[in-house]
Amino acid sequence: MIDTTDLTRNQDLVFKALVDAAVPLSAYTILDRLRDSGLRAPLQVYRALNTLCEKGLVHRLESLNAFVACARPDCHRHETVAFAICDQCNQVSEFSDTEVEARLDAWVRGREFRAERTTIEIRGTCKGCAG
Amino acid sequence: MIDTTDLTRNQDLVFKALVDAAVPLSAYTILDRLRDSGLRAPLQVYRALNTLCEKGLVHRLESLNAFVACARPDCHRHETVAFAICDQCNQVSEFSDTEVEARLDAWVRGREFRAERTTIEIRGTCKGCAG
DNA sequence: TTTGGAAATGTTATAGCATTACATGACTTG
DNA sequence: CAAGTCATGTAATGCTATAACATTTCCAAA
C-alpha cells in the first residue's frame, strides 16, 4: 500500500483533485479547480504531478497530455501499465498484462535496449458509449 | 507498397524532411528546416503531418510530441506498431508483435471496448548508447 | 468551355501544454 | 545556529496545436 500521508500540501491537493475527478485532467484544468485552494501558477501543479508520478500515485497519459489517479494504489509494483481510454466519456481502464510485458521485454533484451518507461495506451470507445 | 507520388508539395516536403532526419522531429523543427522551401506557418506542417499519418507514411510519437517517417514503407496496414526510443541518440526502432497485439485485443474485446488507435512506446537507452 | 465543388494552401491569431530562472521559506541535522 | 535540502511562490518564456477565414488549384460534370 502506498503511503499517501507524507504528501505535501500541494501534492495532496493535486492528488485529491485527480481522485475526485475519476477521469484524466490536464495540468491546467487541475490548476483551475484548485485556485480557490490557493494554487496560482502552473508550476505548482506540475511539480506536484511529477512527484506523484514518481510515487506511482498518478499516471501520465501521453496521448492526452493529461494525468489520472492510479486505479490500484495497492499495486504500484507493475512498472508497465496499459490504459484503455474512452474518447467519448473520458473514462480510463488501467490494466497490466504480464504476457505483454514479457513480449516487449524480450524484444528490447534481444536488442540490448535498456527500457526505462513503457507507454501503452488504447484509444477508442467503451462498452457503455458504443451503445 | 505505398504510393508516395501522389503527395502534394507540402506533404512531400514534410515527408522528405522526416526521411532525411531519420530521427523524430517536432512539427516546429520541421517548419524551421523547411522555411527555405517556402513553408511559413505551423499549420502547413500539421496539415501535411495529419495526411501523412493517415496514409501510414509517418507515425506520431505521443511521448515525444514528435513525428517519424515509417520504417516500413512497404506495409501501410494500420496495424499496431511499437517503438523503442533511445533518449540519448533519439533513434527509433519500430516493430510489431502479434502476440502483444493479440493480448491487448483480447483484453479490450473482453470489455467490449472498441479500440481505434493503440500507442506502444518504450523509452530508454539503445545498445550503442549504453556502451 | 464553363462552372461548380472538393481539396489544398496561405495567413493571422489564439489556445493549450510545459519549463526556465530566480527568490523565498520551512525543516532537519550536525 | 549554520548549512543543506526540499518545497514553495512568482514571472516570464517557450513549445505544441488548432480555430477561423480567405484564397487558390484542380478536376469532373454539365
mmCIF file of C-alpha atoms (C1' of nucleotides) in Angstrom:
data_model
loop_
_atom_site.group_PDB
_atom_site.id
_atom_site.type_symbol
_atom_site.label_atom_id
_atom_site.label_comp_id
_atom_site.label_asym_id
_atom_site.label_seq_id
_atom_site.Cartn_x
_atom_site.Cartn_y
_atom_site.Cartn_z
ATOM 1 C CA MET A 1 0.000 0.000 0.000
ATOM 2 C CA ILE A 2 1.323 3.358 -0.967
ATOM 3 C CA ASP A 3 1.703 5.879 1.786
ATOM 4 C CA THR A 4 -0.294 8.991 0.993
ATOM 5 C CA THR A 5 0.203 10.559 4.387
ATOM 6 C CA ASP A 6 3.566 12.091 3.575
ATOM 7 C CA LEU A 7 2.291 14.217 0.751
ATOM 8 C CA THR A 8 2.917 17.921 0.925
ATOM 9 C CA ARG A 9 0.032 20.345 0.840
ATOM 10 C CA ASN A 10 0.220 20.940 -2.909
ATOM 11 C CA GLN A 11 0.729 17.293 -3.698
ATOM 12 C CA ASP A 12 -2.248 16.403 -1.567
ATOM 13 C CA LEU A 13 -4.456 18.985 -3.255
ATOM 14 C CA VAL A 14 -3.494 17.801 -6.725
ATOM 15 C CA PHE A 15 -3.889 14.149 -5.844
ATOM 16 C CA LYS A 16 -7.326 14.688 -4.333
ATOM 17 C CA ALA A 17 -8.397 16.683 -7.382
ATOM 18 C CA LEU A 18 -7.492 13.742 -9.595
ATOM 19 C CA VAL A 19 -9.158 11.194 -7.327
ATOM 20 C CA ASP A 20 -12.317 13.286 -7.226
ATOM 21 C CA ALA A 21 -12.362 13.719 -10.988
ATOM 22 C CA ALA A 22 -12.028 9.998 -11.710
ATOM 23 C CA VAL A 23 -11.144 10.916 -15.291
ATOM 24 C CA PRO A 24 -7.898 12.337 -16.656
ATOM 25 C CA LEU A 25 -7.329 16.049 -16.145
ATOM 26 C CA SER A 26 -4.827 18.356 -17.757
ATOM 27 C CA ALA A 27 -2.452 20.266 -15.515
ATOM 28 C CA TYR A 28 -4.238 23.496 -16.343
ATOM 29 C CA THR A 29 -7.641 22.038 -15.532
ATOM 30 C CA ILE A 30 -6.285 20.912 -12.181
ATOM 31 C CA LEU A 31 -4.944 24.408 -11.631
ATOM 32 C CA ASP A 32 -8.332 25.938 -12.370
ATOM 33 C CA ARG A 33 -10.003 23.626 -9.881
ATOM 34 C CA LEU A 34 -7.503 24.468 -7.169
ATOM 35 C CA ARG A 35 -7.364 28.232 -7.452
ATOM 36 C CA ASP A 36 -9.751 28.544 -4.541
ATOM 37 C CA SER A 37 -7.391 26.378 -2.545
ATOM 38 C CA GLY A 38 -4.546 28.781 -3.144
ATOM 39 C CA LEU A 39 -2.744 27.467 -6.197
ATOM 40 C CA ARG A 40 -1.854 30.184 -8.656
ATOM 41 C CA ALA A 41 0.743 29.001 -11.162
ATOM 42 C CA PRO A 42 1.112 26.009 -13.496
ATOM 43 C CA LEU A 43 4.444 25.123 -11.988
ATOM 44 C CA GLN A 44 2.880 24.397 -8.646
ATOM 45 C CA VAL A 45 0.737 21.779 -10.323
ATOM 46 C CA TYR A 46 3.491 20.350 -12.495
ATOM 47 C CA ARG A 47 5.823 19.960 -9.543
ATOM 48 C CA ALA A 48 3.179 18.096 -7.583
ATOM 49 C CA LEU A 49 2.340 15.925 -10.578
ATOM 50 C CA ASN A 50 5.972 14.976 -11.072
ATOM 51 C CA THR A 51 6.310 13.829 -7.509
ATOM 52 C CA LEU A 52 3.010 11.964 -7.601
ATOM 53 C CA CYS A 53 4.039 10.201 -10.806
ATOM 54 C CA GLU A 54 7.328 9.195 -9.237
ATOM 55 C CA LYS A 55 5.492 7.769 -6.254
ATOM 56 C CA GLY A 56 3.190 5.834 -8.556
ATOM 57 C CA LEU A 57 0.073 7.574 -7.287
ATOM 58 C CA VAL A 58 -0.602 9.240 -10.602
ATOM 59 C CA HIS A 59 -0.094 8.245 -14.225
ATOM 60 C CA ARG A 60 0.612 10.494 -17.138
ATOM 61 C CA LEU A 61 -1.374 9.724 -20.278
ATOM 62 C CA GLU A 62 0.902 10.696 -23.127
ATOM 63 C CA SER A 63 -1.702 10.643 -25.847
ATOM 64 C CA LEU A 64 -3.905 13.069 -23.899
ATOM 65 C CA ASN A 65 -1.321 15.273 -22.232
ATOM 66 C CA ALA A 66 -3.288 14.584 -19.085
ATOM 67 C CA PHE A 67 -2.975 12.872 -15.744
ATOM 68 C CA VAL A 68 -5.068 10.334 -13.896
ATOM 69 C CA ALA A 69 -5.011 8.936 -10.376
ATOM 70 C CA CYS A 70 -3.681 5.401 -10.245
ATOM 71 C CA ALA A 71 -6.525 2.937 -10.093
ATOM 72 C CA ARG A 72 -4.630 0.494 -7.937
ATOM 73 C CA PRO A 73 -2.942 2.298 -5.108
ATOM 74 C CA ASP A 74 -2.212 -1.054 -3.546
ATOM 75 C CA CYS A 75 -0.253 -2.279 -6.505
ATOM 76 C CA HIS A 76 2.299 0.114 -7.832
ATOM 77 C CA ARG A 77 4.790 -2.658 -8.486
ATOM 78 C CA HIS A 78 3.853 -3.261 -12.085
ATOM 79 C CA GLU A 79 6.161 -0.953 -13.895
ATOM 80 C CA THR A 80 4.326 -1.362 -17.163
ATOM 81 C CA VAL A 81 0.674 -0.457 -17.173
ATOM 82 C CA ALA A 82 -1.750 -0.241 -20.061
ATOM 83 C CA PHE A 83 -4.683 2.113 -20.418
ATOM 84 C CA ALA A 84 -7.905 1.840 -22.367
ATOM 85 C CA ILE A 85 -9.202 5.361 -22.846
ATOM 86 C CA CYS A 86 -12.734 6.107 -23.995
ATOM 87 C CA ASP A 87 -12.775 9.159 -26.233
ATOM 88 C CA GLN A 88 -16.487 9.650 -25.568
ATOM 89 C CA CYS A 89 -16.742 9.662 -21.782
ATOM 90 C CA ASN A 90 -13.032 10.004 -20.975
ATOM 91 C CA GLN A 91 -13.060 7.082 -18.622
ATOM 92 C CA VAL A 92 -9.860 5.156 -18.295
ATOM 93 C CA SER A 93 -9.394 1.490 -17.523
ATOM 94 C CA GLU A 94 -5.998 0.622 -16.208
ATOM 95 C CA PHE A 95 -4.626 -2.863 -16.541
ATOM 96 C CA SER A 96 -1.446 -4.836 -16.831
ATOM 97 C CA ASP A 97 -0.662 -7.972 -18.710
ATOM 98 C CA THR A 98 2.395 -9.997 -17.833
ATOM 99 C CA GLU A 99 2.476 -11.605 -21.257
ATOM 100 C CA VAL A 100 2.549 -8.234 -22.994
ATOM 101 C CA GLU A 101 5.259 -7.129 -20.621
ATOM 102 C CA ALA A 102 7.227 -10.288 -21.283
ATOM 103 C CA ARG A 103 6.992 -9.930 -25.048
ATOM 104 C CA LEU A 104 8.094 -6.311 -25.016
ATOM 105 C CA ASP A 105 10.847 -7.149 -22.574
ATOM 106 C CA ALA A 106 12.016 -9.983 -24.796
ATOM 107 C CA TRP A 107 12.164 -7.674 -27.767
ATOM 108 C CA VAL A 108 14.223 -4.998 -26.064
ATOM 109 C CA ARG A 109 16.534 -7.503 -24.381
ATOM 110 C CA GLY A 110 17.190 -9.086 -27.735
ATOM 111 C CA ARG A 111 18.483 -5.696 -28.925
ATOM 112 C CA GLU A 112 20.218 -4.922 -25.649
ATOM 113 C CA PHE A 113 17.964 -1.929 -25.275
ATOM 114 C CA ARG A 114 17.627 -0.736 -21.698
ATOM 115 C CA ALA A 115 13.970 0.162 -21.178
ATOM 116 C CA GLU A 116 13.136 2.863 -18.654
ATOM 117 C CA ARG A 117 9.497 3.674 -19.227
ATOM 118 C CA THR A 118 6.842 1.976 -21.306
ATOM 119 C CA THR A 119 3.656 3.620 -22.506
ATOM 120 C CA ILE A 120 0.687 1.565 -23.665
ATOM 121 C CA GLU A 121 -2.467 3.491 -24.458
ATOM 122 C CA ILE A 122 -5.501 2.252 -26.338
ATOM 123 C CA ARG A 123 -7.836 4.960 -27.522
ATOM 124 C CA GLY A 124 -11.356 4.051 -28.531
ATOM 125 C CA THR A 125 -14.908 3.747 -27.294
ATOM 126 C CA CYS A 126 -16.011 1.922 -24.185
ATOM 127 C CA LYS A 127 -18.889 -0.544 -23.982
ATOM 128 C CA GLY A 128 -21.267 1.957 -22.471
ATOM 129 C CA CYS A 129 -20.616 4.655 -25.047
ATOM 130 C CA ALA A 130 -20.697 2.289 -28.017
ATOM 131 C CA GLY A 131 -24.283 1.518 -27.048
ATOM 132 C CA MET B 1 3.901 -0.530 -51.442
ATOM 133 C CA ILE B 2 2.673 2.895 -50.528
ATOM 134 C CA ASP B 3 2.361 5.370 -53.290
ATOM 135 C CA THR B 4 4.360 8.468 -52.479
ATOM 136 C CA THR B 5 3.902 10.001 -55.904
ATOM 137 C CA ASP B 6 0.510 11.495 -55.127
ATOM 138 C CA LEU B 7 1.758 13.636 -52.302
ATOM 139 C CA THR B 8 1.157 17.340 -52.553
ATOM 140 C CA ARG B 9 4.047 19.754 -52.496
ATOM 141 C CA ASN B 10 3.836 20.418 -48.768
ATOM 142 C CA GLN B 11 3.293 16.788 -47.906
ATOM 143 C CA ASP B 12 6.286 15.847 -49.994
ATOM 144 C CA LEU B 13 8.494 18.453 -48.324
ATOM 145 C CA VAL B 14 7.494 17.335 -44.844
ATOM 146 C CA PHE B 15 7.874 13.658 -45.665
ATOM 147 C CA LYS B 16 11.329 14.147 -47.161
ATOM 148 C CA ALA B 17 12.395 16.184 -44.141
ATOM 149 C CA LEU B 18 11.458 13.294 -41.884
ATOM 150 C CA VAL B 19 13.120 10.696 -44.088
ATOM 151 C CA ASP B 20 16.296 12.781 -44.205
ATOM 152 C CA ALA B 21 16.323 13.287 -40.454
ATOM 153 C CA ALA B 22 15.952 9.573 -39.678
ATOM 154 C CA VAL B 23 15.047 10.558 -36.133
ATOM 155 C CA PRO B 24 11.799 12.024 -34.792
ATOM 156 C CA LEU B 25 11.252 15.718 -35.394
ATOM 157 C CA SER B 26 8.748 18.077 -33.842
ATOM 158 C CA ALA B 27 6.404 19.945 -36.146
ATOM 159 C CA TYR B 28 8.200 23.179 -35.352
ATOM 160 C CA THR B 29 11.602 21.695 -36.104
ATOM 161 C CA ILE B 30 10.263 20.526 -39.444
ATOM 162 C CA LEU B 31 8.942 24.005 -40.070
ATOM 163 C CA ASP B 32 12.338 25.543 -39.326
ATOM 164 C CA ARG B 33 14.000 23.181 -41.770
ATOM 165 C CA LEU B 34 11.524 23.976 -44.498
ATOM 166 C CA ARG B 35 11.401 27.739 -44.290
ATOM 167 C CA ASP B 36 13.817 27.988 -47.182
ATOM 168 C CA SER B 37 11.470 25.783 -49.164
ATOM 169 C CA GLY B 38 8.636 28.199 -48.640
ATOM 170 C CA LEU B 39 6.796 26.958 -45.564
ATOM 171 C CA ARG B 40 5.918 29.736 -43.176
ATOM 172 C CA ALA B 41 3.281 28.603 -40.671
ATOM 173 C CA PRO B 42 2.851 25.660 -38.273
ATOM 174 C CA LEU B 43 -0.470 24.759 -39.793
ATOM 175 C CA GLN B 44 1.136 23.973 -43.111
ATOM 176 C CA VAL B 45 3.259 21.385 -41.368
ATOM 177 C CA TYR B 46 0.484 20.000 -39.184
ATOM 178 C CA ARG B 47 -1.825 19.568 -42.144
ATOM 179 C CA ALA B 48 0.817 17.662 -44.052
ATOM 180 C CA LEU B 49 1.622 15.546 -41.000
ATOM 181 C CA ASN B 50 -2.017 14.628 -40.498
ATOM 182 C CA THR B 51 -2.329 13.418 -44.061
ATOM 183 C CA LEU B 52 0.952 11.536 -43.909
ATOM 184 C CA CYS B 53 -0.106 9.827 -40.676
ATOM 185 C CA GLU B 54 -3.397 8.818 -42.263
ATOM 186 C CA LYS B 55 -1.542 7.349 -45.205
ATOM 187 C CA GLY B 56 0.713 5.435 -42.836
ATOM 188 C CA LEU B 57 3.866 7.116 -44.122
ATOM 189 C CA VAL B 58 4.536 8.849 -40.827
ATOM 190 C CA HIS B 59 3.999 7.921 -37.193
ATOM 191 C CA ARG B 60 3.285 10.227 -34.326
ATOM 192 C CA LEU B 61 5.244 9.521 -31.161
ATOM 193 C CA GLU B 62 2.969 10.582 -28.342
ATOM 194 C CA SER B 63 5.563 10.590 -25.609
ATOM 195 C CA LEU B 64 7.781 12.942 -27.610
ATOM 196 C CA ASN B 65 5.203 15.109 -29.335
ATOM 197 C CA ALA B 66 7.190 14.356 -32.449
ATOM 198 C CA PHE B 67 6.892 12.578 -35.756
ATOM 199 C CA VAL B 68 8.988 9.983 -37.532
ATOM 200 C CA ALA B 69 8.936 8.513 -41.025
ATOM 201 C CA CYS B 70 7.584 4.991 -41.100
ATOM 202 C CA ALA B 71 10.373 2.476 -41.179
ATOM 203 C CA ARG B 72 8.443 0.060 -43.355
ATOM 204 C CA PRO B 73 7.011 1.924 -46.306
ATOM 205 C CA ASP B 74 6.025 -1.388 -47.843
ATOM 206 C CA CYS B 75 3.497 -2.075 -45.163
ATOM 207 C CA HIS B 76 0.815 0.532 -44.817
ATOM 208 C CA ARG B 77 -1.589 -1.711 -42.981
ATOM 209 C CA HIS B 78 -2.665 0.290 -39.973
ATOM 210 C CA GLU B 79 -1.661 -2.371 -37.549
ATOM 211 C CA THR B 80 -0.431 -1.756 -34.057
ATOM 212 C CA VAL B 81 3.200 -0.745 -34.032
ATOM 213 C CA ALA B 82 5.572 -0.421 -31.115
ATOM 214 C CA PHE B 83 8.528 1.914 -30.812
ATOM 215 C CA ALA B 84 11.745 1.671 -28.846
ATOM 216 C CA ILE B 85 13.060 5.196 -28.466
ATOM 217 C CA CYS B 86 16.597 5.950 -27.334
ATOM 218 C CA ASP B 87 16.660 9.068 -25.173
ATOM 219 C CA GLN B 88 20.371 9.520 -25.845
ATOM 220 C CA CYS B 89 20.626 9.422 -29.624
ATOM 221 C CA ASN B 90 16.926 9.760 -30.435
ATOM 222 C CA GLN B 91 16.938 6.786 -32.735
ATOM 223 C CA VAL B 92 13.721 4.872 -33.002
ATOM 224 C CA SER B 93 13.236 1.190 -33.676
ATOM 225 C CA GLU B 94 9.827 0.301 -34.977
ATOM 226 C CA PHE B 95 8.448 -3.175 -34.550
ATOM 227 C CA SER B 96 5.264 -5.120 -34.191
ATOM 228 C CA ASP B 97 4.457 -8.201 -32.200
ATOM 229 C CA THR B 98 1.376 -10.225 -32.997
ATOM 230 C CA GLU B 99 1.280 -11.738 -29.531
ATOM 231 C CA VAL B 100 1.234 -8.309 -27.895
ATOM 232 C CA GLU B 101 -1.470 -7.261 -30.309
ATOM 233 C CA ALA B 102 -3.462 -10.399 -29.550
ATOM 234 C CA ARG B 103 -3.232 -9.907 -25.800
ATOM 235 C CA LEU B 104 -4.305 -6.300 -25.936
ATOM 236 C CA ASP B 105 -7.055 -7.178 -28.361
ATOM 237 C CA ALA B 106 -8.244 -9.930 -26.064
ATOM 238 C CA TRP B 107 -8.371 -7.524 -23.159
ATOM 239 C CA VAL B 108 -10.425 -4.890 -24.943
ATOM 240 C CA ARG B 109 -12.751 -7.434 -26.550
ATOM 241 C CA GLY B 110 -13.394 -8.903 -23.136
ATOM 242 C CA ARG B 111 -14.682 -5.473 -22.057
ATOM 243 C CA GLU B 112 -16.417 -4.792 -25.353
ATOM 244 C CA PHE B 113 -14.152 -1.811 -25.811
ATOM 245 C CA ARG B 114 -13.809 -0.730 -29.426
ATOM 246 C CA ALA B 115 -10.156 0.133 -29.987
ATOM 247 C CA GLU B 116 -9.301 2.736 -32.590
ATOM 248 C CA ARG B 117 -5.636 3.535 -32.042
ATOM 249 C CA THR B 118 -3.014 1.871 -29.917
ATOM 250 C CA THR B 119 0.182 3.528 -28.777
ATOM 251 C CA ILE B 120 3.144 1.479 -27.551
ATOM 252 C CA GLU B 121 6.310 3.416 -26.817
ATOM 253 C CA ILE B 122 9.338 2.215 -24.888
ATOM 254 C CA ARG B 123 11.692 4.950 -23.779
ATOM 255 C CA GLY B 124 15.202 4.020 -22.746
ATOM 256 C CA THR B 125 18.759 3.677 -23.952
ATOM 257 C CA CYS B 126 19.853 1.754 -27.006
ATOM 258 C CA LYS B 127 22.697 -0.731 -27.145
ATOM 259 C CA GLY B 128 25.115 1.705 -28.718
ATOM 260 C CA CYS B 129 24.463 4.479 -26.208
ATOM 261 C CA ALA B 130 24.527 2.197 -23.191
ATOM 262 C CA GLY B 131 28.098 1.343 -24.130
ATOM 263 C "C1'" DT C 1 -15.743 25.513 -72.381
ATOM 264 C "C1'" DT C 2 -17.559 26.641 -68.367
ATOM 265 C "C1'" DT C 3 -18.792 26.069 -63.871
ATOM 266 C "C1'" DG C 4 -19.028 24.331 -59.548
ATOM 267 C "C1'" DG C 5 -17.272 21.655 -55.866
ATOM 268 C "C1'" DA C 6 -13.627 19.402 -53.281
ATOM 269 C "C1'" DA C 7 -9.149 19.664 -51.639
ATOM 270 C "C1'" DA C 8 -5.067 22.112 -50.716
ATOM 271 C "C1'" DT C 9 -2.960 26.317 -49.410
ATOM 272 C "C1'" DG C 10 -1.852 30.745 -47.110
ATOM 273 C "C1'" DT C 11 -2.121 33.777 -43.064
ATOM 274 C "C1'" DT C 12 -3.197 35.608 -38.604
ATOM 275 C "C1'" DA C 13 -4.438 34.885 -34.258
ATOM 276 C "C1'" DT C 14 -5.129 32.276 -30.328
ATOM 277 C "C1'" DA C 15 -5.444 28.300 -27.240
ATOM 278 C "C1'" DG C 16 -3.228 24.779 -24.595
ATOM 279 C "C1'" DC C 17 0.887 22.447 -22.525
ATOM 280 C "C1'" DA C 18 5.364 22.751 -20.087
ATOM 281 C "C1'" DT C 19 9.724 24.636 -18.350
ATOM 282 C "C1'" DT C 20 13.440 28.135 -17.082
ATOM 283 C "C1'" DA C 21 15.079 31.207 -13.859
ATOM 284 C "C1'" DC C 22 15.253 33.172 -9.657
ATOM 285 C "C1'" DA C 23 13.751 34.370 -4.966
ATOM 286 C "C1'" DT C 24 11.845 32.834 -0.592
ATOM 287 C "C1'" DG C 25 10.522 29.986 3.143
ATOM 288 C "C1'" DA C 26 10.422 25.666 6.059
ATOM 289 C "C1'" DC C 27 12.571 21.991 8.207
ATOM 290 C "C1'" DT C 28 16.337 18.949 9.572
ATOM 291 C "C1'" DT C 29 20.651 17.640 11.126
ATOM 292 C "C1'" DG C 30 25.213 18.277 12.580
ATOM 293 C "C1'" DC D 1 22.798 28.296 14.878
ATOM 294 C "C1'" DA D 2 24.751 27.259 10.440
ATOM 295 C "C1'" DA D 3 24.451 24.575 6.367
ATOM 296 C "C1'" DG D 4 21.929 21.945 3.404
ATOM 297 C "C1'" DT D 5 17.878 20.194 1.363
ATOM 298 C "C1'" DC D 6 13.374 20.247 -0.080
ATOM 299 C "C1'" DA D 7 9.129 22.633 -1.037
ATOM 300 C "C1'" DT D 8 7.115 26.876 -2.460
ATOM 301 C "C1'" DG D 9 5.971 31.308 -4.888
ATOM 302 C "C1'" DT D 10 6.122 34.207 -8.987
ATOM 303 C "C1'" DA D 11 7.070 35.981 -13.501
ATOM 304 C "C1'" DA D 12 8.394 35.164 -17.847
ATOM 305 C "C1'" DT D 13 9.046 32.440 -21.637
ATOM 306 C "C1'" DG D 14 8.993 28.657 -24.906
ATOM 307 C "C1'" DC D 15 6.925 24.764 -27.182
ATOM 308 C "C1'" DT D 16 2.821 22.341 -29.192
ATOM 309 C "C1'" DA D 17 -1.542 22.553 -31.660
ATOM 310 C "C1'" DT D 18 -5.800 24.387 -33.570
ATOM 311 C "C1'" DA D 19 -9.542 27.919 -34.920
ATOM 312 C "C1'" DA D 20 -11.126 30.931 -38.248
ATOM 313 C "C1'" DC D 21 -11.169 32.798 -42.566
ATOM 314 C "C1'" DA D 22 -9.577 33.973 -47.249
ATOM 315 C "C1'" DT D 23 -7.689 32.278 -51.453
ATOM 316 C "C1'" DT D 24 -6.076 29.149 -54.930
ATOM 317 C "C1'" DT D 25 -5.798 24.834 -57.590
ATOM 318 C "C1'" DC D 26 -7.581 21.207 -59.925
ATOM 319 C "C1'" DC D 27 -10.668 18.187 -61.946
ATOM 320 C "C1'" DA D 28 -15.070 16.367 -63.343
ATOM 321 C "C1'" DA D 29 -19.776 17.095 -64.846
ATOM 322 C "C1'" DA D 30 -22.860 19.996 -67.424
#
